[in-house]
Coordinates of C-alpha atoms in Angstrom, one line a residue:
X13 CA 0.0 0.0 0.0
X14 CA 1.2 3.8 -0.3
X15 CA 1.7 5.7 2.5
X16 CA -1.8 7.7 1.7
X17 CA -3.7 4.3 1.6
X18 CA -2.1 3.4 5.4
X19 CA -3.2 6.6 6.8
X20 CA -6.4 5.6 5.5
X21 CA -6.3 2.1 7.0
X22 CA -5.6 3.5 10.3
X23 CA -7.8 6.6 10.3
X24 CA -10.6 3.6 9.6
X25 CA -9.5 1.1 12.2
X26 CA -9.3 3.7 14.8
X27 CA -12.6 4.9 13.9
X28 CA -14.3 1.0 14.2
X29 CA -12.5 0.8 17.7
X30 CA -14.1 3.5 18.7
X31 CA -17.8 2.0 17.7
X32 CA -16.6 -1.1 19.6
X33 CA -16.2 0.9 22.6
X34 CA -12.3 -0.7 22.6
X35 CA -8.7 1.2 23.9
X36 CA -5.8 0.4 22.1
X37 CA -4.4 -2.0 24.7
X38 CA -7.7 -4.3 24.2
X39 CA -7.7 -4.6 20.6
X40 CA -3.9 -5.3 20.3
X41 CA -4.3 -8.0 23.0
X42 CA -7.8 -9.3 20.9
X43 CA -5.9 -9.1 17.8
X44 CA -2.7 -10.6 19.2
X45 CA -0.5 -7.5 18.1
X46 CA 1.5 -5.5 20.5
X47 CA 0.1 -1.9 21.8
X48 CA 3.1 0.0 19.9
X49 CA 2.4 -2.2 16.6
X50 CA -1.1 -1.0 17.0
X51 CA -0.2 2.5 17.8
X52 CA 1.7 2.4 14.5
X53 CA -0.6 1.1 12.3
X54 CA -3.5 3.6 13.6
X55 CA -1.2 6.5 13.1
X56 CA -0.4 4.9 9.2
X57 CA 3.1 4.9 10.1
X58 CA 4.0 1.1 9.2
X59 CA 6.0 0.4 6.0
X60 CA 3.5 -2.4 5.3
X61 CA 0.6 -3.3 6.4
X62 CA 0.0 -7.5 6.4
X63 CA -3.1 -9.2 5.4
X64 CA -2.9 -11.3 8.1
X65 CA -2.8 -8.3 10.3
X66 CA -5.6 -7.0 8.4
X67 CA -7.2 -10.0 9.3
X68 CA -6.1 -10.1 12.7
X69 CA -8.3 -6.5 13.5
X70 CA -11.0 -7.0 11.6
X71 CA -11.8 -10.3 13.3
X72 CA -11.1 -8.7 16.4
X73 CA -13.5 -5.4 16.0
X74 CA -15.7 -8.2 14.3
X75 CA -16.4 -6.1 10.9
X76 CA -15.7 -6.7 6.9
X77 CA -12.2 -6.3 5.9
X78 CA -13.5 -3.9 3.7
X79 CA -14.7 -1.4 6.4
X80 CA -10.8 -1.3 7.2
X81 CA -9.9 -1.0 3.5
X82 CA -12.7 1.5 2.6
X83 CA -14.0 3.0 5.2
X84 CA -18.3 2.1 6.7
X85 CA -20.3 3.1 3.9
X86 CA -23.2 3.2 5.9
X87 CA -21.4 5.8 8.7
X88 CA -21.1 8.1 5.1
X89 CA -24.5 8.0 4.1
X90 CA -26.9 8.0 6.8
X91 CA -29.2 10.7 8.3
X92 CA -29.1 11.6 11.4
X93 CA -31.5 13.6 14.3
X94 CA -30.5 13.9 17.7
X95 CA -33.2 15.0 20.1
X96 CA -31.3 17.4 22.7
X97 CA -31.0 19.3 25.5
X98 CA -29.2 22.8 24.4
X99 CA -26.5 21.8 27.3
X100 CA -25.7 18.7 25.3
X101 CA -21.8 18.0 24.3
X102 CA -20.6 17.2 21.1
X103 CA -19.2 14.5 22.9
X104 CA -22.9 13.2 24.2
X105 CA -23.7 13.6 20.2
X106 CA -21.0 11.9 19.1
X107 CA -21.5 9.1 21.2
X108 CA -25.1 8.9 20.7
X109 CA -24.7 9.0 16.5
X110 CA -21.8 5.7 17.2
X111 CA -24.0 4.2 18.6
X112 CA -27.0 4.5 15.8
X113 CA -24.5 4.2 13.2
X114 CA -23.6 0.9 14.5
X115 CA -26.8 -0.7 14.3
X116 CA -27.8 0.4 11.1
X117 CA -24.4 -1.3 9.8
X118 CA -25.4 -4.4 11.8
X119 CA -28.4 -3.9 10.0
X120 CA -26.6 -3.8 6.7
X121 CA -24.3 -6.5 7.5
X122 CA -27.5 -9.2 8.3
X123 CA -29.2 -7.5 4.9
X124 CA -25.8 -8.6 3.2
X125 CA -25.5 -12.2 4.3
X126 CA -28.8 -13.7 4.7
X127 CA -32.3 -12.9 2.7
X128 CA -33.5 -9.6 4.1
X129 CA -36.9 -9.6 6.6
X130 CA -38.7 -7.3 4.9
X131 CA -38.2 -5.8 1.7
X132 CA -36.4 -2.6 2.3
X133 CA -36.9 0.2 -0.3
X134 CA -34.0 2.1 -1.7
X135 CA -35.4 5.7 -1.2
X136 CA -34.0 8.9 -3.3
X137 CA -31.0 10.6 -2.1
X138 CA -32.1 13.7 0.6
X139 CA -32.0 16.8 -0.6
X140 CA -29.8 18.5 2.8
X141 CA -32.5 21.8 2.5
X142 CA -35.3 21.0 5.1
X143 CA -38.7 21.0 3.8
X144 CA -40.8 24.6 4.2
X145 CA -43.3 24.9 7.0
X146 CA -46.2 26.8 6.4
X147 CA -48.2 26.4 9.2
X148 CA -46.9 23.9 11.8
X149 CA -49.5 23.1 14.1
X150 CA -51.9 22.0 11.1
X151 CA -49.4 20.5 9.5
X152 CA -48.7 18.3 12.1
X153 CA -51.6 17.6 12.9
X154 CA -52.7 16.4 9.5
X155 CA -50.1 14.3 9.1
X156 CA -51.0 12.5 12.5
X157 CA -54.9 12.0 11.9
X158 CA -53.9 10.9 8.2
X159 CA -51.5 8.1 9.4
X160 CA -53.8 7.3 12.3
X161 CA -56.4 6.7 9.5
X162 CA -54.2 4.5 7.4
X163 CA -53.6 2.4 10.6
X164 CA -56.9 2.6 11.7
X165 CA -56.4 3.6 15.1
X166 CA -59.6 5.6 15.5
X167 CA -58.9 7.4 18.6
X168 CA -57.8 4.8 20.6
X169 CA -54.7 5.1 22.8
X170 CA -51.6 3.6 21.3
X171 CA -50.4 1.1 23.8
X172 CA -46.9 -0.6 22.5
X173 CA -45.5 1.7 20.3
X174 CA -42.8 0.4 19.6
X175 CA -44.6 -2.3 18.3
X176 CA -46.7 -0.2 16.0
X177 CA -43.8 1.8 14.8
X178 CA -42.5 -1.7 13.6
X179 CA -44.9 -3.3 12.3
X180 CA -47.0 -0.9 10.8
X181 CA -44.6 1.9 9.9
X182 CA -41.7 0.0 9.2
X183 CA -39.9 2.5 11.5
X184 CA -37.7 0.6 13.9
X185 CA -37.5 1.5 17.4
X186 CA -35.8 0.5 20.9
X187 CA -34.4 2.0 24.0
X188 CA -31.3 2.2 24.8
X189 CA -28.9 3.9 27.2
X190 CA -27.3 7.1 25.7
X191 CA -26.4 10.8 26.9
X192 CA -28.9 11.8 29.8
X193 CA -29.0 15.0 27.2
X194 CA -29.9 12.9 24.7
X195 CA -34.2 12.3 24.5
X196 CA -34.0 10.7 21.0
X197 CA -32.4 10.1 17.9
X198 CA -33.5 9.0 14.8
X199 CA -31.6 8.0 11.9
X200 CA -32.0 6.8 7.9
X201 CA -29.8 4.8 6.0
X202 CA -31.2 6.2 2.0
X203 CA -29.6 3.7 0.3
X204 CA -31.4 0.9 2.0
X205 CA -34.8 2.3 2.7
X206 CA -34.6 1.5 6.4
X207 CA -35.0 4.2 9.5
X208 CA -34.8 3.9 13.1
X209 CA -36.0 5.2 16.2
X210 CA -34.5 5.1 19.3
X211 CA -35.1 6.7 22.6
X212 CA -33.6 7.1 26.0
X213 CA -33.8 5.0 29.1
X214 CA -32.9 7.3 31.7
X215 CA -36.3 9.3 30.2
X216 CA -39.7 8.6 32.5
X217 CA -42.5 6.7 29.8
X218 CA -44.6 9.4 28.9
X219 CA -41.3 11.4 27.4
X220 CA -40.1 7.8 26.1
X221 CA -43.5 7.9 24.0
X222 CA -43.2 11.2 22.9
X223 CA -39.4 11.3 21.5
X224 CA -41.1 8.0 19.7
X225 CA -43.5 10.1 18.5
X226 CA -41.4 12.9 17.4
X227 CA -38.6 10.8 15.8
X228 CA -41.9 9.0 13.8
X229 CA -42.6 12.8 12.7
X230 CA -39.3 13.4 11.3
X231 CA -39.6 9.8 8.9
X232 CA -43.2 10.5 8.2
X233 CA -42.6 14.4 7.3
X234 CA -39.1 13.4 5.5
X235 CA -37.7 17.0 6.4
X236 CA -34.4 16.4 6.9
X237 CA -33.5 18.1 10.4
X238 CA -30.1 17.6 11.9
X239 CA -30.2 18.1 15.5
X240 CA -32.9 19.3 17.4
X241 CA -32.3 21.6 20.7
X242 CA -35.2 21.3 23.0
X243 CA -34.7 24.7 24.5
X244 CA -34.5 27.2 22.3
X245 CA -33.7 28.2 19.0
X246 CA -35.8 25.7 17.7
X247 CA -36.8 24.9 14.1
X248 CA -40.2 24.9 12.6
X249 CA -39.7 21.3 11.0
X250 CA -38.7 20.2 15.0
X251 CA -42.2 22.5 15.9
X252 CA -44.3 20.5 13.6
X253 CA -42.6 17.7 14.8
X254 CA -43.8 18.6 18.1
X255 CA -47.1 19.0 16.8
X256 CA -47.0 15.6 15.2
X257 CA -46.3 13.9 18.3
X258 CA -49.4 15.1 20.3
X259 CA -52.0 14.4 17.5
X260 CA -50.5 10.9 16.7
X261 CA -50.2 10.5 20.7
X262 CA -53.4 12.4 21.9
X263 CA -55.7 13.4 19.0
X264 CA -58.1 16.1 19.7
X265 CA -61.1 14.0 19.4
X266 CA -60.6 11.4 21.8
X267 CA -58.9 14.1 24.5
X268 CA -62.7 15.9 24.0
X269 CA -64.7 12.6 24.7
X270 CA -62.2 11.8 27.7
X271 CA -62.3 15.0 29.0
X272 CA -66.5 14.8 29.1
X273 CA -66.1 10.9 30.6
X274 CA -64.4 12.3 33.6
X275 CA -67.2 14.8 34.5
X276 CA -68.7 11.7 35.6
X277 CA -66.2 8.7 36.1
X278 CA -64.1 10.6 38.1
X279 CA -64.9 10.8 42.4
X280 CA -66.3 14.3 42.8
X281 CA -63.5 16.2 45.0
X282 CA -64.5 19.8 44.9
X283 CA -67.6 21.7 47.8
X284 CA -70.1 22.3 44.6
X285 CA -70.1 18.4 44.0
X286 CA -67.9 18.7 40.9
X287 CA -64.4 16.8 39.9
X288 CA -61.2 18.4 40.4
X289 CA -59.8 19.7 36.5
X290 CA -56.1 18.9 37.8
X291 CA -58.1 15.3 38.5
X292 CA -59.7 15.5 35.0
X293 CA -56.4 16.7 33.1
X294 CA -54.4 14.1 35.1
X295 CA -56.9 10.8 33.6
X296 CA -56.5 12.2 30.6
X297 CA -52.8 11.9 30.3
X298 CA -53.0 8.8 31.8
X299 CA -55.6 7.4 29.2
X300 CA -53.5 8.5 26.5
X301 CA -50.3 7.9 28.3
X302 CA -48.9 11.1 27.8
X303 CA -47.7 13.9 29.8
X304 CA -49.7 16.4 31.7
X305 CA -48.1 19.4 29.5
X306 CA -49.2 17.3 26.3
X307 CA -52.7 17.0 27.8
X308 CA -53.4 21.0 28.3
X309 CA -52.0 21.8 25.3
X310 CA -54.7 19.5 23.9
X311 CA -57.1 21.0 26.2
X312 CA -56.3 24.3 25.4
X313 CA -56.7 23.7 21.4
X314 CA -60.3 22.4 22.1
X315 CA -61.2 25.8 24.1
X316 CA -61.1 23.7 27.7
X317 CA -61.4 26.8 30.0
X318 CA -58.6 25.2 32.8
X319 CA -58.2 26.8 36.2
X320 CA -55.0 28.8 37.3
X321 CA -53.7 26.0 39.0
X322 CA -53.2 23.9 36.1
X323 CA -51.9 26.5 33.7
X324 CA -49.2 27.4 36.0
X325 CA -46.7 24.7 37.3
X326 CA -47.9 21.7 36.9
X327 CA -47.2 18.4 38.9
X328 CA -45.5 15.5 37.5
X329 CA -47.0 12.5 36.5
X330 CA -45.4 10.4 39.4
X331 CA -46.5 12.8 41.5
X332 CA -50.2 13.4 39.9
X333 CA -50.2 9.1 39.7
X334 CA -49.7 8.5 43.7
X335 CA -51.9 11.7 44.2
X336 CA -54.7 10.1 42.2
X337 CA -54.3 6.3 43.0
X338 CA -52.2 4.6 40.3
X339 CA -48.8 5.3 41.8
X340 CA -47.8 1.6 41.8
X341 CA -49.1 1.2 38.3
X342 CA -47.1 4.1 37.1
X343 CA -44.1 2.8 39.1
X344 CA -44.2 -0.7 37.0
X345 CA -44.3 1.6 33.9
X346 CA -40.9 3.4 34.7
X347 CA -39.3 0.2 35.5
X348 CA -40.2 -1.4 32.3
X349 CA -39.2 2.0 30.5
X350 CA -36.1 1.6 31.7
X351 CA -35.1 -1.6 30.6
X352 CA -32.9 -2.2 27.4
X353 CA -34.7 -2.7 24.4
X354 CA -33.1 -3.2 21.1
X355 CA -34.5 -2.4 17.9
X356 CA -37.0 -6.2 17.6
X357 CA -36.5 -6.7 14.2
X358 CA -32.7 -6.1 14.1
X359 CA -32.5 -8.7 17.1
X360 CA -33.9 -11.5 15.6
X361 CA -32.1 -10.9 12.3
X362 CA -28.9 -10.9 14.7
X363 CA -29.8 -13.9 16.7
X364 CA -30.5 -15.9 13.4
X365 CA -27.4 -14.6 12.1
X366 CA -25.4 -15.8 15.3
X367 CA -27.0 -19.2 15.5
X368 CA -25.9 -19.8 11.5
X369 CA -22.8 -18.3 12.2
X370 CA -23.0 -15.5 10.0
X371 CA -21.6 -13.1 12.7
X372 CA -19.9 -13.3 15.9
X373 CA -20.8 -12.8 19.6
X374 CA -19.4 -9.3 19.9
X375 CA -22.0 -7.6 17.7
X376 CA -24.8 -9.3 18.9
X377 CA -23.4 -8.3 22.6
X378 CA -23.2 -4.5 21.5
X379 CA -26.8 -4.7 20.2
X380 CA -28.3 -6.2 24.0
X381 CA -26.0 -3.5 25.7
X382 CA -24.1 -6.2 27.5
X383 CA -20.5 -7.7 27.8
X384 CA -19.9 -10.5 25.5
X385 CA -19.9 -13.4 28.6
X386 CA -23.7 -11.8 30.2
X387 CA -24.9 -11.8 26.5
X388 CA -23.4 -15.3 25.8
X389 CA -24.8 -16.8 29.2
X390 CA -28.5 -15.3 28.3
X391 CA -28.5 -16.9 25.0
X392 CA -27.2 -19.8 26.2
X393 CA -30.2 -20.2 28.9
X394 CA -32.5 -19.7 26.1
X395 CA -31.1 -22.6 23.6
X396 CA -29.5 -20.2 21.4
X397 CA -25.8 -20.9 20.3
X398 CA -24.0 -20.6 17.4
X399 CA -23.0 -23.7 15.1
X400 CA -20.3 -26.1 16.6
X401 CA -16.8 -25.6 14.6
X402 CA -16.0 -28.5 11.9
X403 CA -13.6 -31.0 13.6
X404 CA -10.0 -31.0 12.5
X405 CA -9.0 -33.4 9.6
X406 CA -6.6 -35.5 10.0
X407 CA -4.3 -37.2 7.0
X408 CA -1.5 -39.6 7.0
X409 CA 1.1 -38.1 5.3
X410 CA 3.2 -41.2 4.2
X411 CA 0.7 -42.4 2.6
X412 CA -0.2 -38.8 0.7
X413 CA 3.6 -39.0 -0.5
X414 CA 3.7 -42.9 -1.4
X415 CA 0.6 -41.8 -3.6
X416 CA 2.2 -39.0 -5.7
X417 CA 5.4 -41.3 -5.8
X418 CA 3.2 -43.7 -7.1
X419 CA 4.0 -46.5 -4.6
X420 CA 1.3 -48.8 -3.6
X421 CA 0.1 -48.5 0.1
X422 CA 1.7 -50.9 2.9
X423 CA -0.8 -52.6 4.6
X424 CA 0.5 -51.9 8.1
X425 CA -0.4 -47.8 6.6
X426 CA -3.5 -46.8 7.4
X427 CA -5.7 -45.2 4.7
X428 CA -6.0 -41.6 5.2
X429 CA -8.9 -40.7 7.8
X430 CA -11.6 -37.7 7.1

């Protein structure tokens, strides 16, 4: 190779080390080089460049040779959307757009050496100008009551949406663990058709649903958004996005009819007989599993006159769920939300791929969020393990070189053994 193509090499090992969340000393150690050899290589600063070292590393970071060669094609040509607090680092970006990167080149991988699970459609290449916003409340808003009639949802509240989101919108989704400044992040790989969803696990449900929500917006609405800053400065395409979220989550209809139920499902609470509105706004959001902010702006839209004491500060749902007796409910809720939940339909593709041997355990690992042994020892419980290796051959060589000789066999030899 020149000494332009091993800069290369090592710009593009260093950079799938990274992904695998490896130091330098782990991956010489995995690859059975030595730390300085590494160091070299990385830095493009070898003479030569072996392809049994080449081999050695990419086994190691468990990826193509090819990535090493050529770079991830899919790292170059995806879309990406953080979700984000305006405190968030580059660093919490960075980290969070690895980590998205790397399962949409698992993804790729699975699509590359088995039949794909669903047809994927290669979609136009994104124009980088963000689609014009008119008016983003109605926008929104039509786009959610039009997808909600294609599903045929009615009205009713969504109850796994992740579930939806995959199998109705092809959008895949999960929770994982990224930045705590970090409430979502969606990303689309063009070239393959595919998007993703994921959201953060450190986030309480309701805001799990809505980053959900919102991420579904930016597919749905194809407008091309970057990064989104939650506080301030603030897009119109991330606004309608907004607005997409609460009438997919919570449309106006159904927030009117559940609003009128609670007049009288609801245990009166005030002197005239009457229910408490911060009671009434609270079943609400907990109908449509959303939180309290999402159900006044809903009840403002409809012309809900609401007392000062829910448009001021309002309580949290924890707080509004123990208050109004379905604490322990909404403490299952959070415990679920906070689980690890990869992307469903990338895990099975994975787990398929592991059990044919297609791909190795580290992968598979990194999508579960766990160290190779946990993820190894959970399979393992569950009957899943990867094909046995092919037992060695073993020849007798005297009687391989009597044959090309052309001398018969003895008959004390023994005839060569598969």
């Amino acid at each position: 190779m020149k000494l332009e193509e091993l800069e290369e090499v090592g710009r593009h090992i260093r950079q799938e080390r990274a992904r695998a969340g490896l130091n330098q000393r782990d991956l010489a150690e995995q690859a059975g080089l030595s730390q300085p050899t590494l160091h070299r290589i990385e830095q493009g600063a070898r003479a030569a460049l072996s392809v049994t070292e080449l081999d050695r590393i990419a086994r190691a970071l468990d990826v193509p040779v090819r990535y090493l060669l050529r770079g991830n094609p899919v790292a170059d040509r995806v879309r990406v959307a953080p979700r984000t607090a305006r405190e968030a680092t580059q660093e919490d970006l960075d980290e969070a757009r690895r980590l998205v990167v790397d399962l949409l080149a698992l993804d790729d991988r699975l699509t590359e050496s088995s039949t794909p699970h669903r047809a994927c459609t290669p979609s136009p290449h994104p124009s980088s100008r963000s689609a014009p916003v008119t008016d983003a409340e109605s926008e929104g808003m039509a786009a959610a009551a039009a997808l909600r009639t294609r599903l045929g949802l009615g009205l009713a509240p969504l109850v796994d949406l992740p579930e939806l989101l995959e199998t109705a919108t092809r959008l895949d989704a999960g929770a994982v663990s990224i930045p705590s400044t970090i409430s979502g992040i969606s990303a689309q790989d063009p070239a393959r058709g595919v998007a993703v969803a994921l959201v953060n696990i450190c986030d309480v449900p309701e805001r799990q649903r809505f980053s959900y929500a919102h991420e579904l917006g930016h597919v749905v609405l194809d407008d091309g958004v970057v990064v989104d800053h939650l506080r301030g400065g603030r897009s119109p395409q991330e606004i309608r996005c907004d607005a997409f979220a609460r009438h997919f989550l919570a449309p106006l209809e159904g927030v009117r009819q559940e609003w009128e139920r609670t007049a009288t499902n609801c245990e009166p609470t005030t002197k005239d007989g009457s229910v408490d509105p911060l009671r009434r706004l609270a079943q609400v959001a907990r109908h449509y599993r959303v939180s309290l902010s999402v159900a006044r702006i809903q009840c403002t839209k409809l012309g809900i006159g609401l007392p000062s004491d829910c448009q001021d500060t309002l309580p949290t749902n924890r707080e509004a769920a123990w208050r109004f007796g379905w604490g322990p409910e909404y403490e299952a809720e959070v415990k679920a939300a906070q689980q690890i939940s990869p992307p469903r339909r990338i895990l099975e593709r994975a787990v398929r791929a592991y059990e044919a041997g297609s791909i190795g355990l580290k992968p598979l690992a990194r999508l579960l969020c766990m160290e190779p042994q946990e993820a190894e020892t959970q399979l393992e419980k569950a009957g899943i393990r990867p094909p046995a290796p092919p037992e060695p051959r073993r020849i007798n060589a005297r009687s391989m070189a009597a044959a090309r000789r052309g001398h018969p066999r003895r008959n004390d030899e023994e005839p060569p053994r598969a």
